[in-house]
């Protein structure tokens, strides 16, 4: 009997008729899982957010207001689509905090099945590209959360981007600051030319405004990729 | 990280050494196996099945399943494949050919478990050559019976004079496959004992000692408790149903309650729980108690209750769960279930074909998978029981339909009362009666009175319900594709049940069962083919006609045996009756819900004795006899019983006809009373599937000639040859006149009358009329549609 990766309680892996043949593994107990909101239906066609939770005024067709706004931006067109596993709610926020800032790198293994399924469903064949950390940040954090997530997919991934500058943490900035147009923090890694013309899916932990993944997408643009998408754990 | 591009595959940490990686991989395999043990057990079951009965379709489906698994879960796929191959090899290794030769006549061997019923003694018998045979012996006197009852014990070594015979193959379409049943137990021969020369008690091992305890317990109960109670107590306490009243047993079976009589999970946990508590109270260490129970008490209890697959399942599961904390792990119930199945299949692969095994595992799986959902939704104990039994019954429905050809919708409601009643009231009292009464004889009286008071009415109620066959759904044995469809339908219903919230989910299993019942009816309505089946009833006649689109069922004669005078000690508890055990059984398997017209041609035993067993087994609308038919006292008693059950008695004369469209029937004979009963056989002419049929009963030559005189233009395609091919029938002039294209002889193999007569066979041979015989090919079925005969099959070629 395993322990819940989040709350530590021992729990029975609930078997069901619907999962008899594909009895999956979830690292979390049923009580914790209940508090997570999966993003499965009524999603924004572009960014994968839950449209039902949004004020209808900000929805145009099947696209949310943010994505409509992005379309006007020069960076907007580079990203085809984003899909995320769960809503970035209370528990997800706490999980992400423990994962990233307290260094609990195993925590995300609880998402393994859902994470891989999301990849198979939407991004099969695309090369996963983790969003890089700067060398300074890596030195303080000891691991790159995006790379952990890319590893978790169990398919070969391409470490194609570099972040030479050490900027302020994204999570400590306001929305306005993040969206403020500055230079792209990402550059292509040496040797990335090998991947010219392939499709990419950018891997990150959280999609908030969409700025980070779009900068990453823009940085990959010189490779003339077939398609650039992104997937994140939370939205 | 700032180096050149890395394009890596990191599934296992590359920093680990080679050996360490192997250990990690094995560990991962174990984790997967534990989590998805049910898939491994399924793979094992399919492997055993394939080994015994290879089928391309199953192999293909398995391969597809495996490939799918390989894409998504590689480790699990490899585990499944290993188990599949391992189990297949294991089954092949254990399936040894026989080493015995039938030339020997004197045999020494060990008795496994003697069963004495009437004058028959049966037991598995392990010969000195270390091969088990089935010993069958007919006892010669009451003294001999008493002697064996008192002295023949499990583990006894006997010297037997007798001959080996191959078990008799089945000769009807749906008959119990005895040779296959024995083969799955590793038995190739039946030892027909002429005499049992002498038996020694032998030196019993531990297992035989426990078996002797069981035998002593069973006979003590039978001695000390009144007849109807003893059967139930023995079933519940020792897992021995042989003394159960056959009517009550059938009622339990038909009403979906028979699981209560199998010693299984509820019993084992109830008893183990009590012992666990008592031992802890007595001051033993928890660890010691767990070890003692898992390694000593549970195995002993399993042997004491007859080592049936359901007891083994329950004991193994509980054993795993008791031992696990000592090994610092706790298997989920699903893992325990899977491992117990793997172990049983490994030790005796043939157990897969045991109905008890299949039902026990299927029900437990259904309960384990549904339990979390049920306990989340319902708090009330009765509601939980209702939903749980509903799910269990829905899950086993395809299997029940396959083995028992139908199910009762009442079972869904009866279980709510009978499960707690038997498990929490009757079982503890029965245990007390069995365990305490030898120690405190004073307790026996009150216990017995208490039990009788409750069991009597409870059983009377069940048999009443069963007689009415209220809400009973006859499905017949589903064919391969229908079976596959049923399984998919049931799985879909179970998934739907899981999704559905609210009151709808409460009754979904019941509604699902109603749906399946309705489906069975619809299938019979749309079936465009009918059939004429000449059942193999040995020496005798029984011909069943099923019309297309469920337009009616006609049975001509019931078969039967000359009753043998038997003393009371010789009589079996549930004597064989052709009408019930062959005719009714075959009809139910064909999905027949009712016989619309039962025609009794004349009153010879080989034509009507089966009526006794048929009444009460299958509803009958009309019983048709010829006008001159005179019933004896015995037959009159049967007719009265039939009338009490609502059967209409009809006397007919020549000229009476029924049916419409492409299927019509007409009575041609008899006009008047004759001297012999054969001469006044009811002769039936029928048009079926564009052919003309004649069923003549036992009509003699005189009658045949008279018949063609009255019907000079009578031409026939299919003839049921008169009087089992005796030369008193089938006059050449008659055959020439009606000019049949096919002749069917219903006759017993090695019958004492020498039927069919060579002279009769020659008559047909000379006219180049093909003859089919039930003694050669078993039951014969001719299938027709609205215009044509579309096929002929026999029970022996179908296999």
JSON list of C-alpha atoms in Angstrom, two decimals, chain A residues 1 10 12-25 113 120 127 135 138 147 151 154-160 162 189-192 194-195, chain B residues 1-11 32 34-36 38-39 72-73 330 332-334 365-366 368-370 372 391 395 491 494-495 497-499:
[
{"chain": "A", "resi": 1, "resn": "UNK", "atom": "CA", "xyz": [0.00, 0.00, 0.00]},
{"chain": "A", "resi": 10, "resn": "UNK", "atom": "CA", "xyz": [-1.41, 5.44, 3.34]},
{"chain": "A", "resi": 12, "resn": "UNK", "atom": "CA", "xyz": [-5.61, 2.03, -1.28]},
{"chain": "A", "resi": 13, "resn": "UNK", "atom": "CA", "xyz": [-5.20, 2.48, -4.99]},
{"chain": "A", "resi": 14, "resn": "UNK", "atom": "CA", "xyz": [-8.84, 2.52, -5.94]},
{"chain": "A", "resi": 15, "resn": "UNK", "atom": "CA", "xyz": [-9.67, 0.03, -8.63]},
{"chain": "A", "resi": 16, "resn": "UNK", "atom": "CA", "xyz": [-12.75, 0.54, -10.75]},
{"chain": "A", "resi": 17, "resn": "UNK", "atom": "CA", "xyz": [-14.57, -1.14, -13.59]},
{"chain": "A", "resi": 18, "resn": "UNK", "atom": "CA", "xyz": [-13.60, 1.68, -15.88]},
{"chain": "A", "resi": 19, "resn": "UNK", "atom": "CA", "xyz": [-9.96, 1.16, -15.03]},
{"chain": "A", "resi": 20, "resn": "UNK", "atom": "CA", "xyz": [-9.83, -2.60, -14.80]},
{"chain": "A", "resi": 21, "resn": "UNK", "atom": "CA", "xyz": [-7.80, -3.00, -17.96]},
{"chain": "A", "resi": 22, "resn": "UNK", "atom": "CA", "xyz": [-5.80, 0.17, -17.60]},
{"chain": "A", "resi": 23, "resn": "UNK", "atom": "CA", "xyz": [-5.35, 0.21, -13.85]},
{"chain": "A", "resi": 24, "resn": "UNK", "atom": "CA", "xyz": [-3.25, 3.32, -13.72]},
{"chain": "A", "resi": 25, "resn": "UNK", "atom": "CA", "xyz": [-1.03, 4.68, -11.05]},
{"chain": "A", "resi": 113, "resn": "UNK", "atom": "CA", "xyz": [0.14, 8.65, -16.04]},
{"chain": "A", "resi": 120, "resn": "UNK", "atom": "CA", "xyz": [0.16, 11.10, -26.27]},
{"chain": "A", "resi": 127, "resn": "UNK", "atom": "CA", "xyz": [10.24, 16.80, -29.42]},
{"chain": "A", "resi": 135, "resn": "UNK", "atom": "CA", "xyz": [23.13, 28.83, -14.40]},
{"chain": "A", "resi": 138, "resn": "UNK", "atom": "CA", "xyz": [20.18, 26.12, -11.28]},
{"chain": "A", "resi": 147, "resn": "UNK", "atom": "CA", "xyz": [13.59, 19.24, -17.30]},
{"chain": "A", "resi": 151, "resn": "UNK", "atom": "CA", "xyz": [12.12, 13.45, -18.30]},
{"chain": "A", "resi": 154, "resn": "UNK", "atom": "CA", "xyz": [9.72, 8.86, -20.93]},
{"chain": "A", "resi": 155, "resn": "UNK", "atom": "CA", "xyz": [10.55, 9.89, -24.49]},
{"chain": "A", "resi": 156, "resn": "UNK", "atom": "CA", "xyz": [13.82, 11.45, -25.70]},
{"chain": "A", "resi": 157, "resn": "UNK", "atom": "CA", "xyz": [13.76, 15.18, -25.18]},
{"chain": "A", "resi": 158, "resn": "UNK", "atom": "CA", "xyz": [15.87, 18.01, -26.58]},
{"chain": "A", "resi": 159, "resn": "UNK", "atom": "CA", "xyz": [17.65, 20.40, -24.28]},
{"chain": "A", "resi": 160, "resn": "UNK", "atom": "CA", "xyz": [17.69, 23.09, -26.99]},
{"chain": "A", "resi": 162, "resn": "UNK", "atom": "CA", "xyz": [19.75, 28.36, -22.89]},
{"chain": "A", "resi": 189, "resn": "UNK", "atom": "CA", "xyz": [21.82, 26.10, -27.48]},
{"chain": "A", "resi": 190, "resn": "UNK", "atom": "CA", "xyz": [24.87, 25.36, -29.60]},
{"chain": "A", "resi": 191, "resn": "UNK", "atom": "CA", "xyz": [24.21, 22.40, -31.83]},
{"chain": "A", "resi": 192, "resn": "UNK", "atom": "CA", "xyz": [20.44, 22.89, -31.92]},
{"chain": "A", "resi": 194, "resn": "UNK", "atom": "CA", "xyz": [20.35, 19.32, -35.78]},
{"chain": "A", "resi": 195, "resn": "UNK", "atom": "CA", "xyz": [16.66, 19.74, -35.00]},
{"chain": "B", "resi": 1, "resn": "UNK", "atom": "CA", "xyz": [23.94, 22.38, -18.46]},
{"chain": "B", "resi": 2, "resn": "UNK", "atom": "CA", "xyz": [25.50, 25.04, -20.54]},
{"chain": "B", "resi": 3, "resn": "UNK", "atom": "CA", "xyz": [27.36, 22.50, -22.65]},
{"chain": "B", "resi": 4, "resn": "UNK", "atom": "CA", "xyz": [26.28, 21.31, -26.07]},
{"chain": "B", "resi": 5, "resn": "UNK", "atom": "CA", "xyz": [22.80, 19.95, -26.71]},
{"chain": "B", "resi": 6, "resn": "UNK", "atom": "CA", "xyz": [21.98, 16.78, -24.79]},
{"chain": "B", "resi": 7, "resn": "UNK", "atom": "CA", "xyz": [19.49, 14.48, -26.35]},
{"chain": "B", "resi": 8, "resn": "UNK", "atom": "CA", "xyz": [18.95, 11.89, -23.72]},
{"chain": "B", "resi": 9, "resn": "UNK", "atom": "CA", "xyz": [16.78, 9.10, -22.57]},
{"chain": "B", "resi": 10, "resn": "UNK", "atom": "CA", "xyz": [16.74, 8.95, -18.82]},
{"chain": "B", "resi": 11, "resn": "UNK", "atom": "CA", "xyz": [14.41, 6.30, -17.65]},
{"chain": "B", "resi": 32, "resn": "UNK", "atom": "CA", "xyz": [3.63, -3.66, -11.56]},
{"chain": "B", "resi": 34, "resn": "UNK", "atom": "CA", "xyz": [1.22, -6.34, -7.52]},
{"chain": "B", "resi": 35, "resn": "UNK", "atom": "CA", "xyz": [-0.69, -3.41, -8.85]},
{"chain": "B", "resi": 36, "resn": "UNK", "atom": "CA", "xyz": [-2.04, -5.24, -11.88]},
{"chain": "B", "resi": 38, "resn": "UNK", "atom": "CA", "xyz": [-5.50, -9.33, -12.00]},
{"chain": "B", "resi": 39, "resn": "UNK", "atom": "CA", "xyz": [-4.06, -9.00, -15.49]},
{"chain": "B", "resi": 72, "resn": "UNK", "atom": "CA", "xyz": [1.65, 1.62, -22.92]},
{"chain": "B", "resi": 73, "resn": "UNK", "atom": "CA", "xyz": [3.14, -0.42, -20.12]},
{"chain": "B", "resi": 330, "resn": "UNK", "atom": "CA", "xyz": [0.13, -5.07, 2.81]},
{"chain": "B", "resi": 332, "resn": "UNK", "atom": "CA", "xyz": [-4.49, -4.96, -1.69]},
{"chain": "B", "resi": 333, "resn": "UNK", "atom": "CA", "xyz": [-7.42, -7.39, -1.79]},
{"chain": "B", "resi": 334, "resn": "UNK", "atom": "CA", "xyz": [-7.08, -7.40, -5.56]},
{"chain": "B", "resi": 365, "resn": "UNK", "atom": "CA", "xyz": [-13.44, -9.69, -8.31]},
{"chain": "B", "resi": 366, "resn": "UNK", "atom": "CA", "xyz": [-16.77, -7.94, -8.83]},
{"chain": "B", "resi": 368, "resn": "UNK", "atom": "CA", "xyz": [-13.51, -5.92, -4.77]},
{"chain": "B", "resi": 369, "resn": "UNK", "atom": "CA", "xyz": [-13.84, -3.64, -7.76]},
{"chain": "B", "resi": 370, "resn": "UNK", "atom": "CA", "xyz": [-17.25, -2.30, -6.79]},
{"chain": "B", "resi": 372, "resn": "UNK", "atom": "CA", "xyz": [-15.10, 1.38, -2.95]},
{"chain": "B", "resi": 391, "resn": "UNK", "atom": "CA", "xyz": [-23.45, -6.32, -8.93]},
{"chain": "B", "resi": 395, "resn": "UNK", "atom": "CA", "xyz": [-21.17, -9.84, -13.25]},
{"chain": "B", "resi": 491, "resn": "UNK", "atom": "CA", "xyz": [-18.98, -4.90, -18.66]},
{"chain": "B", "resi": 494, "resn": "UNK", "atom": "CA", "xyz": [-20.94, -2.21, -14.83]},
{"chain": "B", "resi": 495, "resn": "UNK", "atom": "CA", "xyz": [-19.05, 0.82, -16.12]},
{"chain": "B", "resi": 497, "resn": "UNK", "atom": "CA", "xyz": [-23.24, 1.79, -13.01]},
{"chain": "B", "resi": 498, "resn": "UNK", "atom": "CA", "xyz": [-19.99, 3.33, -11.83]},
{"chain": "B", "resi": 499, "resn": "UNK", "atom": "CA", "xyz": [-20.62, 6.58, -13.70]}
]
